[in-house]
mmCIF file of C-alpha atoms in Angstrom:
data_model
loop_
_atom_site.group_PDB
_atom_site.id
_atom_site.type_symbol
_atom_site.label_atom_id
_atom_site.label_comp_id
_atom_site.label_asym_id
_atom_site.label_seq_id
_atom_site.Cartn_x
_atom_site.Cartn_y
_atom_site.Cartn_z
ATOM 1 C CA UNK A 1 -5.971 -11.112 13.047
ATOM 2 C CA UNK A 2 -6.424 -10.377 9.362
ATOM 3 C CA UNK A 3 -3.231 -10.856 7.382
ATOM 4 C CA UNK A 4 -2.535 -10.456 3.682
ATOM 5 C CA UNK A 5 0.841 -11.506 2.338
ATOM 6 C CA UNK A 6 1.766 -10.783 -1.248
ATOM 7 C CA UNK A 7 4.490 -12.574 -3.167
ATOM 8 C CA UNK A 8 5.691 -13.069 -6.703
ATOM 9 C CA UNK A 9 7.048 -9.647 -7.460
ATOM 10 C CA UNK A 10 10.129 -9.758 -9.663
ATOM 11 C CA UNK A 11 12.019 -8.246 -12.562
ATOM 12 C CA UNK A 12 10.173 -9.056 -15.774
ATOM 13 C CA UNK A 13 10.854 -8.121 -19.366
ATOM 14 C CA UNK A 14 8.333 -6.040 -21.312
ATOM 15 C CA UNK A 15 5.754 -8.412 -22.716
ATOM 16 C CA UNK A 16 6.651 -11.039 -20.163
ATOM 17 C CA UNK A 17 4.189 -12.654 -17.791
ATOM 18 C CA UNK A 18 4.224 -12.670 -14.046
ATOM 19 C CA UNK A 19 1.852 -14.064 -11.462
ATOM 20 C CA UNK A 20 1.389 -12.343 -8.142
ATOM 21 C CA UNK A 21 -0.110 -14.116 -5.162
ATOM 22 C CA UNK A 22 -1.748 -12.887 -1.986
ATOM 23 C CA UNK A 23 -2.161 -15.348 0.866
ATOM 24 C CA UNK A 24 -4.950 -14.416 3.238
ATOM 25 C CA UNK A 25 -5.583 -15.478 6.807
ATOM 26 C CA UNK A 26 -7.608 -14.454 9.830
ATOM 27 C CA UNK A 27 -10.964 -14.152 8.072
ATOM 28 C CA UNK A 28 -13.341 -16.160 5.902
ATOM 29 C CA UNK A 29 -11.642 -15.489 2.579
ATOM 30 C CA UNK A 30 -14.415 -16.925 0.438
ATOM 31 C CA UNK A 31 -16.908 -14.378 1.798
ATOM 32 C CA UNK A 32 -15.014 -11.295 0.683
ATOM 33 C CA UNK A 33 -14.247 -9.504 -2.519
ATOM 34 C CA UNK A 34 -10.534 -8.958 -2.999
ATOM 35 C CA UNK A 35 -8.666 -6.353 -4.966
ATOM 36 C CA UNK A 36 -5.283 -5.315 -6.309
ATOM 37 C CA UNK A 37 -4.065 -1.726 -6.000
ATOM 38 C CA UNK A 38 -0.699 -0.576 -7.280
ATOM 39 C CA UNK A 39 1.664 2.311 -6.684
ATOM 40 C CA UNK A 40 4.341 3.290 -9.150
ATOM 41 C CA UNK A 41 7.564 4.643 -7.610
ATOM 42 C CA UNK A 42 6.933 8.076 -6.145
ATOM 43 C CA UNK A 43 3.324 8.105 -7.375
ATOM 44 C CA UNK A 44 -0.127 7.723 -5.908
ATOM 45 C CA UNK A 45 -2.423 4.743 -5.533
ATOM 46 C CA UNK A 46 -4.064 3.225 -8.591
ATOM 47 C CA UNK A 47 -6.844 0.666 -8.392
ATOM 48 C CA UNK A 48 -6.132 -2.278 -10.695
ATOM 49 C CA UNK A 49 -8.739 -5.002 -10.346
ATOM 50 C CA UNK A 50 -11.307 -6.614 -8.082
ATOM 51 C CA UNK A 51 -12.888 -10.032 -7.870
ATOM 52 C CA UNK A 52 -16.120 -10.652 -6.018
ATOM 53 C CA UNK A 53 -16.740 -13.534 -3.678
ATOM 54 C CA UNK A 54 -18.628 -15.141 -6.533
ATOM 55 C CA UNK A 55 -15.770 -14.727 -8.968
ATOM 56 C CA UNK A 56 -16.923 -11.714 -10.983
ATOM 57 C CA UNK A 57 -13.918 -9.667 -12.073
ATOM 58 C CA UNK A 58 -13.481 -6.010 -12.964
ATOM 59 C CA UNK A 59 -10.439 -4.187 -14.265
ATOM 60 C CA UNK A 60 -9.022 -0.728 -14.741
ATOM 61 C CA UNK A 61 -8.925 0.243 -18.397
ATOM 62 C CA UNK A 62 -5.132 0.493 -18.194
ATOM 63 C CA UNK A 63 -4.791 -3.258 -17.579
ATOM 64 C CA UNK A 64 -7.864 -4.701 -19.250
ATOM 65 C CA UNK A 65 -6.949 -7.512 -21.614
ATOM 66 C CA UNK A 66 -3.472 -7.917 -20.102
ATOM 67 C CA UNK A 67 -4.151 -8.730 -16.457
ATOM 68 C CA UNK A 68 -6.287 -11.543 -15.053
ATOM 69 C CA UNK A 69 -7.438 -11.658 -11.468
ATOM 70 C CA UNK A 70 -8.445 -14.959 -9.922
ATOM 71 C CA UNK A 71 -8.904 -16.589 -6.569
ATOM 72 C CA UNK A 72 -8.601 -20.033 -5.036
ATOM 73 C CA UNK A 73 -10.866 -20.145 -2.013
ATOM 74 C CA UNK A 74 -9.570 -23.588 -1.049
ATOM 75 C CA UNK A 75 -6.132 -22.042 -0.613
ATOM 76 C CA UNK A 76 -7.276 -18.631 0.675
ATOM 77 C CA UNK A 77 -5.219 -17.058 -2.067
ATOM 78 C CA UNK A 78 -5.732 -14.242 -4.543
ATOM 79 C CA UNK A 79 -3.801 -14.056 -7.800
ATOM 80 C CA UNK A 80 -2.955 -11.542 -10.479
ATOM 81 C CA UNK A 81 -1.577 -12.770 -13.786
ATOM 82 C CA UNK A 82 0.131 -9.952 -15.630
ATOM 83 C CA UNK A 83 1.395 -9.449 -19.153
ATOM 84 C CA UNK A 84 3.696 -6.601 -18.314
ATOM 85 C CA UNK A 85 4.426 -3.295 -19.952
ATOM 86 C CA UNK A 86 6.982 -0.793 -18.647
ATOM 87 C CA UNK A 87 4.211 1.341 -17.153
ATOM 88 C CA UNK A 88 3.163 -1.588 -14.966
ATOM 89 C CA UNK A 89 6.241 -1.214 -12.775
ATOM 90 C CA UNK A 90 4.945 -0.637 -9.262
ATOM 91 C CA UNK A 91 4.400 -2.011 -5.808
ATOM 92 C CA UNK A 92 1.289 -4.169 -5.957
ATOM 93 C CA UNK A 93 -0.913 -4.355 -2.886
ATOM 94 C CA UNK A 94 -3.718 -6.781 -2.306
ATOM 95 C CA UNK A 95 -6.586 -5.437 -0.262
ATOM 96 C CA UNK A 96 -9.722 -6.860 1.244
ATOM 97 C CA UNK A 97 -12.884 -5.160 0.036
ATOM 98 C CA UNK A 98 -15.646 -4.984 2.577
ATOM 99 C CA UNK A 99 -19.178 -3.970 1.705
ATOM 100 C CA UNK A 100 -22.254 -4.169 3.826
ATOM 101 C CA UNK A 101 -25.067 -1.679 3.699
ATOM 102 C CA UNK A 102 -24.372 1.001 1.126
ATOM 103 C CA UNK A 103 -22.366 3.208 1.231
ATOM 104 C CA UNK A 104 -20.164 1.128 3.494
ATOM 105 C CA UNK A 105 -17.756 -0.170 0.872
ATOM 106 C CA UNK A 106 -14.028 0.122 1.400
ATOM 107 C CA UNK A 107 -10.578 -1.480 1.381
ATOM 108 C CA UNK A 108 -10.117 -2.226 5.054
ATOM 109 C CA UNK A 109 -7.030 -4.451 5.124
ATOM 110 C CA UNK A 110 -3.933 -4.241 2.948
ATOM 111 C CA UNK A 111 -0.894 -6.402 2.461
ATOM 112 C CA UNK A 112 2.643 -5.051 2.635
ATOM 113 C CA UNK A 113 3.045 -5.068 -1.145
ATOM 114 C CA UNK A 114 5.246 -6.803 -3.695
ATOM 115 C CA UNK A 115 7.483 -4.976 -6.163
ATOM 116 C CA UNK A 116 7.240 -5.524 -9.894
ATOM 117 C CA UNK A 117 10.020 -4.123 -12.053
ATOM 118 C CA UNK A 118 9.645 -4.127 -15.834
ATOM 119 C CA UNK A 119 12.833 -3.778 -17.806
ATOM 120 C CA UNK A 120 14.721 -5.404 -20.629
ATOM 121 C CA UNK B 1 -14.877 7.140 -15.046
ATOM 122 C CA UNK B 2 -15.081 9.266 -11.910
ATOM 123 C CA UNK B 3 -12.066 11.509 -11.426
ATOM 124 C CA UNK B 4 -10.924 12.480 -7.952
ATOM 125 C CA UNK B 5 -8.941 15.582 -7.094
ATOM 126 C CA UNK B 6 -7.423 16.680 -3.804
ATOM 127 C CA UNK B 7 -6.169 19.973 -2.470
ATOM 128 C CA UNK B 8 -3.687 20.952 -1.457
ATOM 129 C CA UNK B 9 -1.197 18.495 -2.942
ATOM 130 C CA UNK B 10 1.014 19.111 0.052
ATOM 131 C CA UNK B 11 1.051 21.158 3.211
ATOM 132 C CA UNK B 12 3.397 21.919 6.045
ATOM 133 C CA UNK B 13 2.011 22.026 9.552
ATOM 134 C CA UNK B 14 3.098 21.923 13.159
ATOM 135 C CA UNK B 15 2.160 19.539 15.918
ATOM 136 C CA UNK B 16 -1.124 20.714 17.375
ATOM 137 C CA UNK B 17 -2.330 22.404 14.199
ATOM 138 C CA UNK B 18 -5.759 21.809 12.734
ATOM 139 C CA UNK B 19 -5.418 20.427 9.221
ATOM 140 C CA UNK B 20 -8.074 20.201 6.527
ATOM 141 C CA UNK B 21 -7.751 18.327 3.238
ATOM 142 C CA UNK B 22 -10.304 18.641 0.463
ATOM 143 C CA UNK B 23 -11.357 15.957 -2.004
ATOM 144 C CA UNK B 24 -13.618 16.543 -4.986
ATOM 145 C CA UNK B 25 -15.257 14.030 -7.315
ATOM 146 C CA UNK B 26 -16.015 14.743 -10.968
ATOM 147 C CA UNK B 27 -19.656 13.798 -10.360
ATOM 148 C CA UNK B 28 -21.886 13.154 -7.400
ATOM 149 C CA UNK B 29 -20.874 10.053 -5.476
ATOM 150 C CA UNK B 30 -23.334 10.498 -2.604
ATOM 151 C CA UNK B 31 -21.208 9.579 0.411
ATOM 152 C CA UNK B 32 -19.311 6.675 -1.169
ATOM 153 C CA UNK B 33 -16.023 8.216 -0.105
ATOM 154 C CA UNK B 34 -13.176 6.719 1.900
ATOM 155 C CA UNK B 35 -9.919 8.086 3.296
ATOM 156 C CA UNK B 36 -6.570 6.338 3.734
ATOM 157 C CA UNK B 37 -3.287 7.282 5.323
ATOM 158 C CA UNK B 38 0.057 6.126 3.959
ATOM 159 C CA UNK B 39 3.472 6.511 5.523
ATOM 160 C CA UNK B 40 6.661 6.154 3.463
ATOM 161 C CA UNK B 41 7.463 2.563 2.580
ATOM 162 C CA UNK B 42 4.272 1.278 4.193
ATOM 163 C CA UNK B 43 0.915 0.033 2.994
ATOM 164 C CA UNK B 44 -2.060 2.383 3.167
ATOM 165 C CA UNK B 45 -4.098 2.352 6.361
ATOM 166 C CA UNK B 46 -7.868 2.702 6.274
ATOM 167 C CA UNK B 47 -9.207 5.700 8.210
ATOM 168 C CA UNK B 48 -12.727 6.759 7.276
ATOM 169 C CA UNK B 49 -15.590 5.259 5.273
ATOM 170 C CA UNK B 50 -18.881 6.570 3.978
ATOM 171 C CA UNK B 51 -17.413 10.063 4.104
ATOM 172 C CA UNK B 52 -17.701 10.519 7.851
ATOM 173 C CA UNK B 53 -17.567 7.179 9.678
ATOM 174 C CA UNK B 54 -14.394 6.496 11.586
ATOM 175 C CA UNK B 55 -12.885 3.043 11.213
ATOM 176 C CA UNK B 56 -12.509 1.229 14.511
ATOM 177 C CA UNK B 57 -9.264 2.114 16.246
ATOM 178 C CA UNK B 58 -8.700 5.378 14.393
ATOM 179 C CA UNK B 59 -8.134 8.317 16.776
ATOM 180 C CA UNK B 60 -11.035 10.687 17.196
ATOM 181 C CA UNK B 61 -8.918 13.662 16.089
ATOM 182 C CA UNK B 62 -9.635 12.433 12.554
ATOM 183 C CA UNK B 63 -12.985 13.349 11.074
ATOM 184 C CA UNK B 64 -14.587 13.413 7.659
ATOM 185 C CA UNK B 65 -17.468 15.289 6.166
ATOM 186 C CA UNK B 66 -19.216 15.989 2.909
ATOM 187 C CA UNK B 67 -21.543 14.428 0.414
ATOM 188 C CA UNK B 68 -22.285 14.683 -3.262
ATOM 189 C CA UNK B 69 -18.994 15.744 -4.832
ATOM 190 C CA UNK B 70 -17.167 17.666 -2.116
ATOM 191 C CA UNK B 71 -15.522 16.138 0.921
ATOM 192 C CA UNK B 72 -13.063 17.050 3.643
ATOM 193 C CA UNK B 73 -10.741 15.229 5.989
ATOM 194 C CA UNK B 74 -9.893 17.117 9.160
ATOM 195 C CA UNK B 75 -7.236 16.379 11.739
ATOM 196 C CA UNK B 76 -8.193 18.459 14.755
ATOM 197 C CA UNK B 77 -4.791 18.501 16.457
ATOM 198 C CA UNK B 78 -1.930 17.147 14.391
ATOM 199 C CA UNK B 79 0.251 14.595 16.134
ATOM 200 C CA UNK B 80 3.789 13.484 15.178
ATOM 201 C CA UNK B 81 2.490 10.144 13.892
ATOM 202 C CA UNK B 82 0.071 11.894 11.519
ATOM 203 C CA UNK B 83 2.748 13.127 9.154
ATOM 204 C CA UNK B 84 1.929 11.077 6.091
ATOM 205 C CA UNK B 85 0.167 11.173 2.728
ATOM 206 C CA UNK B 86 -3.623 11.038 2.687
ATOM 207 C CA UNK B 87 -5.729 9.666 -0.153
ATOM 208 C CA UNK B 88 -9.432 9.840 -0.807
ATOM 209 C CA UNK B 89 -11.099 7.058 -2.804
ATOM 210 C CA UNK B 90 -14.554 6.708 -4.293
ATOM 211 C CA UNK B 91 -16.421 3.429 -3.965
ATOM 212 C CA UNK B 92 -19.466 4.572 -5.940
ATOM 213 C CA UNK B 93 -18.538 2.709 -9.110
ATOM 214 C CA UNK B 94 -15.709 0.890 -10.789
ATOM 215 C CA UNK B 95 -13.013 1.873 -11.522
ATOM 216 C CA UNK B 96 -12.515 2.674 -7.841
ATOM 217 C CA UNK B 97 -10.453 5.798 -8.302
ATOM 218 C CA UNK B 98 -8.162 7.379 -5.747
ATOM 219 C CA UNK B 99 -7.298 11.021 -5.399
ATOM 220 C CA UNK B 100 -3.693 12.014 -6.127
ATOM 221 C CA UNK B 101 -2.867 12.360 -2.455
ATOM 222 C CA UNK B 102 -2.040 15.132 -0.003
ATOM 223 C CA UNK B 103 1.311 14.998 1.717
ATOM 224 C CA UNK B 104 1.369 16.411 5.233
ATOM 225 C CA UNK B 105 4.844 17.207 6.467
ATOM 226 C CA UNK B 106 6.463 19.010 9.342
ATOM 227 C CA UNK B 107 6.765 22.769 9.221
#
């Protein structure tokens, strides 16, 4: 059974750093791209970042230069290092990204989310 | 960036109703279009990929159609467990944008 378990969400001051983690199990983690998607309170889903199985990373413009996605395949864990602004307050979900033959590309498994609050 | 819109933003329906949600992309995305369902306080659940392919385990009352820039999600006979918010998402190019969501609630 595929499981994704996020952790690391906390209250952080504006300009402060925070590292989120996502522990994966039930699949060959190293073979999959992994992504972060966030949801501000009462708002919709916003894609944040993705890292390929080979380590190539892509970011939403809203977080570029402030967030860093990484992965440790030996630990089956995905990370997101954040330099936080107030608008980054949200529940952060990690999601597995599956792609096979185009156009079969989608987020098929999601974690339960971890809450980041940004306030002084 | 590709912008996604959805209509309506919300709707009220009864159990047994047929429900249709529309999603539009700001440019052609072929059929690189996915649908997700989210219930309050829960993570999104994956429903449909490639515009019309049902994810394994998803009830057959859900269906998707469309290509290019215009897509629809249809629930043929709404069930109590289907009251939720539905999001479309394009996987054509990064950033992988989501639509703003359509909330389906009980009439």
